[in-house]
Amino acid sequence: MSRPIYILRQTAYTVFSFSYFLLAAFELTVYGFVLLTLGGVSDEHKLRYHRRLQRRARYIMNHIPGTTFSFSNPHGETFEKPAVIVCNHQSHIDLMAVMMLTPHLIILTKGWVWRNPFYGIIIRYADYFPVTETEQMTRSIEEKVRKGYSVVVFPEGTRSEDTRILRFHRGAFYLAEQTGLDIVPVFIDGFGKVLPKKSFHLHPGHLTVEVMPRVKRDDPAGCPGYRDMTKQLRRLYVAKKAESDSLQSEQAEQQEPPRG
């Protein structure tokens, strides 16, 4: 495929995807207004809204133009028991990857995401919280946990520009220790190549999401203090990323046509 045709195709994919995103954001905003503003806030209405978010996220993940998607949950995680879900961070699309896991989750976001003009109101309808150091945030999280919700945190704190695993901050693991929650690691890959951090242009690629084994709070040998857990989990992600890169290299070599 020639370069101009490739650029034209990917531009069309990007415009289509962004248009669909805006349409979905509008639909979710209207749905939230009718259900939660006019209908009144209740646990039942909140769960209905979260289920709508999950369905939209699942659809988007499976229909990003020019990409393929695979989801792996080899240990059969059901997310029925609340946990702190940690995930590496590569792209804006990462939010869709975690939102599709279960309707019973809230996501800790940056302040600018909470105030975003396109989807900030959706974030607020869903009770996703901006990351702060206040006790109020902790109390709000504990209230949601009592209602069966898990908490999603991106411990790197920012998107990786080259998909490498960045330094993990301790906040997610301190939160898990303080609330007595298990930790469920989720590994994603390919997202930073499909939509890089400093790009608004979609690229072709394969997206993967894998739910890794739950780290149980009642297993002292497998669940050390939050400082050691921070280091332990980052080593796990670094090893997982190296494994994924190696597999992709092998697959690329096998697909290369024979020379000579």
Coordinates of C-alpha atoms in Angstrom, one line a residue:
M1 CA 0.0 0.0 0.0
S2 CA 1.4 3.4 -1.0
R3 CA 2.1 6.0 1.7
P4 CA -0.7 8.5 0.5
I5 CA -3.3 5.8 0.5
Y6 CA -2.2 4.6 3.9
I7 CA -2.5 8.1 5.3
L8 CA -5.9 8.6 3.7
R9 CA -7.2 5.3 5.1
Q10 CA -5.9 6.0 8.6
T11 CA -7.2 9.5 8.5
A12 CA -10.7 8.2 7.6
Y13 CA -10.5 5.6 10.4
T14 CA -9.5 8.4 12.9
V15 CA -12.3 10.7 11.8
F16 CA -14.9 7.8 11.9
S17 CA -13.7 6.7 15.4
F18 CA -13.7 10.2 16.8
S19 CA -17.1 10.9 15.4
Y20 CA -18.4 7.7 17.0
F21 CA -16.8 8.6 20.3
L22 CA -18.5 12.0 20.3
L23 CA -21.8 10.3 19.4
A24 CA -21.4 7.8 22.2
A25 CA -20.4 10.5 24.7
F26 CA -23.5 12.5 23.7
E27 CA -25.7 9.4 24.1
L28 CA -24.2 8.6 27.5
T29 CA -24.6 12.2 28.7
V30 CA -28.3 12.2 27.7
Y31 CA -28.9 8.8 29.2
G32 CA -27.2 9.9 32.5
F33 CA -29.3 13.1 32.6
V34 CA -32.6 11.1 32.1
L35 CA -31.6 8.3 34.4
L36 CA -29.7 10.1 37.2
T37 CA -30.7 13.7 37.1
L38 CA -34.4 13.4 36.2
G39 CA -34.9 9.8 37.5
G40 CA -33.0 10.4 40.7
V41 CA -29.7 9.0 42.1
S42 CA -30.0 5.5 43.5
D43 CA -27.8 2.4 43.7
E44 CA -30.0 0.7 41.0
H45 CA -29.7 3.6 38.6
K46 CA -26.0 3.9 39.2
L47 CA -25.5 0.3 38.4
R48 CA -27.7 0.6 35.2
Y49 CA -25.5 3.5 34.1
H50 CA -22.3 1.5 34.7
R51 CA -23.7 -1.4 32.8
R52 CA -24.3 0.9 29.8
L53 CA -20.7 2.2 30.1
Q54 CA -19.5 -1.4 30.1
R55 CA -21.4 -2.3 26.9
R56 CA -20.2 0.8 25.1
A57 CA -16.6 0.1 26.1
R58 CA -16.8 -3.5 25.0
Y59 CA -18.2 -2.5 21.6
I60 CA -15.5 0.1 21.1
M61 CA -12.7 -2.3 21.9
N62 CA -14.0 -4.8 19.4
H63 CA -14.6 -2.2 16.6
I64 CA -11.7 0.1 16.4
P65 CA -11.0 0.4 12.7
G66 CA -7.8 -1.3 11.5
T67 CA -7.2 -3.1 14.7
T68 CA -7.7 -6.6 16.1
F69 CA -8.4 -7.2 19.8
S70 CA -7.9 -10.2 22.1
F71 CA -9.0 -10.5 25.8
S72 CA -7.5 -13.1 28.1
N73 CA -8.7 -14.1 31.6
P74 CA -7.0 -17.4 32.1
H75 CA -7.6 -17.5 35.9
G76 CA -11.4 -16.9 35.6
E77 CA -11.5 -13.6 37.5
T78 CA -15.1 -12.6 38.0
F79 CA -14.6 -9.2 39.9
E80 CA -17.4 -10.2 42.2
K81 CA -15.2 -9.5 45.2
P82 CA -14.0 -5.8 45.3
A83 CA -10.3 -5.2 44.6
V84 CA -7.9 -2.5 43.6
I85 CA -7.4 -3.1 39.9
V86 CA -4.0 -1.8 38.6
C87 CA -3.2 -1.4 34.9
N88 CA -0.3 -0.2 32.9
H89 CA -1.0 3.0 30.9
Q90 CA -0.2 3.5 27.2
S91 CA -3.1 5.5 25.6
H92 CA -6.4 7.2 26.0
I93 CA -8.0 4.0 24.8
D94 CA -6.9 2.3 28.0
L95 CA -10.0 3.5 29.8
M96 CA -12.2 1.5 27.5
A97 CA -10.0 -1.6 28.2
V98 CA -10.8 -1.4 31.9
M99 CA -14.3 -0.2 31.7
M100 CA -15.3 -3.3 29.8
L101 CA -14.1 -5.6 32.6
T102 CA -17.1 -5.2 34.9
P103 CA -19.9 -2.7 35.6
H104 CA -18.9 -2.7 39.3
L105 CA -15.9 -0.4 39.1
I106 CA -14.8 3.2 39.6
I107 CA -11.7 4.7 38.1
L108 CA -9.4 7.2 39.8
T109 CA -8.6 9.9 37.2
K110 CA -6.6 13.0 36.8
G111 CA -8.3 16.3 37.5
W112 CA -8.3 17.4 33.8
V113 CA -10.1 14.1 32.8
W114 CA -12.7 14.8 35.4
R115 CA -13.2 18.3 33.9
N116 CA -13.0 17.3 30.3
P117 CA -15.6 19.1 28.2
F118 CA -16.3 16.0 26.0
Y119 CA -16.7 13.3 28.6
G120 CA -16.2 14.9 32.0
I121 CA -19.9 14.8 32.8
I122 CA -19.9 11.0 32.1
I123 CA -17.0 10.6 34.5
R124 CA -19.0 12.5 37.1
Y125 CA -22.2 10.5 36.5
A126 CA -20.2 7.3 36.9
D127 CA -18.7 8.6 40.2
Y128 CA -15.2 8.3 39.0
F129 CA -13.0 10.3 41.3
P130 CA -10.1 12.8 40.6
V131 CA -7.0 11.7 42.4
T132 CA -6.5 13.8 45.6
E133 CA -4.9 13.4 48.9
T134 CA -8.0 14.1 50.8
E135 CA -9.7 11.9 53.4
Q136 CA -13.0 12.6 51.5
M137 CA -11.8 10.7 48.5
T138 CA -10.9 7.7 50.7
R139 CA -14.3 7.8 52.4
S140 CA -16.0 8.0 49.0
I141 CA -14.0 5.0 47.8
E142 CA -14.8 3.0 50.9
E143 CA -18.5 3.7 50.5
K144 CA -18.3 2.4 46.9
V145 CA -16.4 -0.7 47.9
R146 CA -19.1 -1.5 50.5
K147 CA -21.5 -1.5 47.6
G148 CA -19.4 -4.1 45.7
Y149 CA -17.3 -1.8 43.4
S150 CA -13.7 -2.2 42.6
V151 CA -11.3 0.7 42.2
V152 CA -9.1 1.1 39.1
V153 CA -5.7 2.9 39.4
F154 CA -3.0 3.4 36.7
P155 CA 0.1 3.3 39.0
E156 CA 2.4 4.8 36.4
G157 CA 0.3 8.0 36.7
T158 CA 0.8 9.0 33.1
R159 CA 0.8 7.4 29.6
S160 CA 4.0 5.8 28.5
E161 CA 5.4 7.4 25.3
D162 CA 7.1 4.3 24.0
T163 CA 5.0 1.6 25.8
R164 CA 7.7 0.8 28.3
I165 CA 6.7 0.3 31.9
L166 CA 7.3 3.5 33.8
R167 CA 8.0 3.9 37.5
F168 CA 5.0 2.8 39.6
H169 CA 3.7 5.2 42.2
R170 CA 2.8 3.8 45.6
G171 CA -0.7 5.3 45.9
A172 CA -2.6 2.3 44.5
F173 CA -0.9 -0.1 46.8
Y174 CA -1.2 2.1 49.8
L175 CA -4.9 2.4 49.1
A176 CA -5.2 -1.4 48.8
E177 CA -3.4 -1.8 52.1
Q178 CA -5.5 0.8 53.9
T179 CA -8.8 -0.6 52.6
G180 CA -7.9 -4.3 53.0
L181 CA -8.6 -5.0 49.3
D182 CA -7.0 -7.6 47.1
I183 CA -5.1 -6.4 44.0
V184 CA -6.0 -7.6 40.5
P185 CA -3.3 -6.7 37.9
V186 CA -4.4 -6.1 34.4
F187 CA -1.8 -6.0 31.6
I188 CA -2.5 -4.2 28.3
D189 CA -0.3 -4.0 25.2
G190 CA -0.5 -2.5 21.7
F191 CA -2.6 0.5 22.8
G192 CA 0.4 2.9 22.7
K193 CA 1.1 1.9 19.1
V194 CA -2.5 2.2 17.9
L195 CA -2.9 5.6 19.5
P196 CA 0.5 7.0 20.8
K197 CA 0.6 9.5 23.6
K198 CA 1.4 12.5 21.4
S199 CA -0.8 11.6 18.5
F200 CA -4.4 12.0 17.6
H201 CA -4.0 9.7 14.6
L202 CA -5.0 6.0 14.7
H203 CA -2.5 3.3 13.5
P204 CA -3.2 -0.3 12.7
G205 CA -2.2 -2.9 15.3
H206 CA -3.3 -5.6 17.7
L207 CA -4.7 -4.7 21.2
T208 CA -4.4 -7.2 24.0
V209 CA -5.8 -7.2 27.5
E210 CA -4.9 -9.9 30.1
V211 CA -6.3 -10.3 33.6
M212 CA -3.5 -11.7 35.7
P213 CA -3.8 -13.6 39.0
R214 CA -5.4 -11.8 42.0
V215 CA -3.0 -10.9 44.8
K216 CA -5.0 -11.9 47.9
R217 CA -4.8 -9.7 51.0
D218 CA -5.2 -12.7 53.3
D219 CA -2.0 -14.3 51.9
P220 CA 0.8 -12.6 53.9
A221 CA 3.5 -14.4 51.9
G222 CA 2.1 -13.2 48.6
C223 CA 1.0 -9.7 49.7
P224 CA 3.8 -7.7 51.4
G225 CA 3.6 -4.1 52.6
Y226 CA 2.7 -1.5 50.0
R227 CA 6.3 -0.4 49.4
D228 CA 7.4 -3.9 48.5
M229 CA 4.2 -4.6 46.7
T230 CA 4.9 -1.5 44.4
K231 CA 8.3 -2.9 43.5
Q232 CA 7.0 -6.5 43.1
L233 CA 4.1 -5.6 40.8
R234 CA 6.3 -3.4 38.6
R235 CA 8.8 -6.2 38.1
L236 CA 5.8 -8.4 37.1
Y237 CA 4.7 -5.9 34.5
V238 CA 8.3 -5.4 33.2
A239 CA 8.6 -9.1 32.7
K240 CA 5.2 -9.4 31.1
K241 CA 6.1 -6.5 28.7
A242 CA 9.4 -8.2 27.7
E243 CA 7.5 -11.5 27.1
S244 CA 5.0 -9.7 24.9
D245 CA 7.7 -7.9 22.9
S246 CA 9.6 -11.1 22.4
L247 CA 6.5 -12.9 21.1
Q248 CA 5.7 -10.0 18.7
S249 CA 9.2 -10.1 17.3
E250 CA 8.9 -13.8 16.7
Q251 CA 5.6 -13.4 15.0
A252 CA 7.0 -10.6 12.8
E253 CA 9.9 -12.8 11.8
Q254 CA 7.6 -15.6 10.8
Q255 CA 5.5 -13.3 8.7
E256 CA 8.5 -11.9 6.7
P257 CA 8.7 -13.4 3.2
P258 CA 11.8 -15.6 2.5
R259 CA 14.7 -13.8 1.0
G260 CA 16.6 -14.8 -2.1

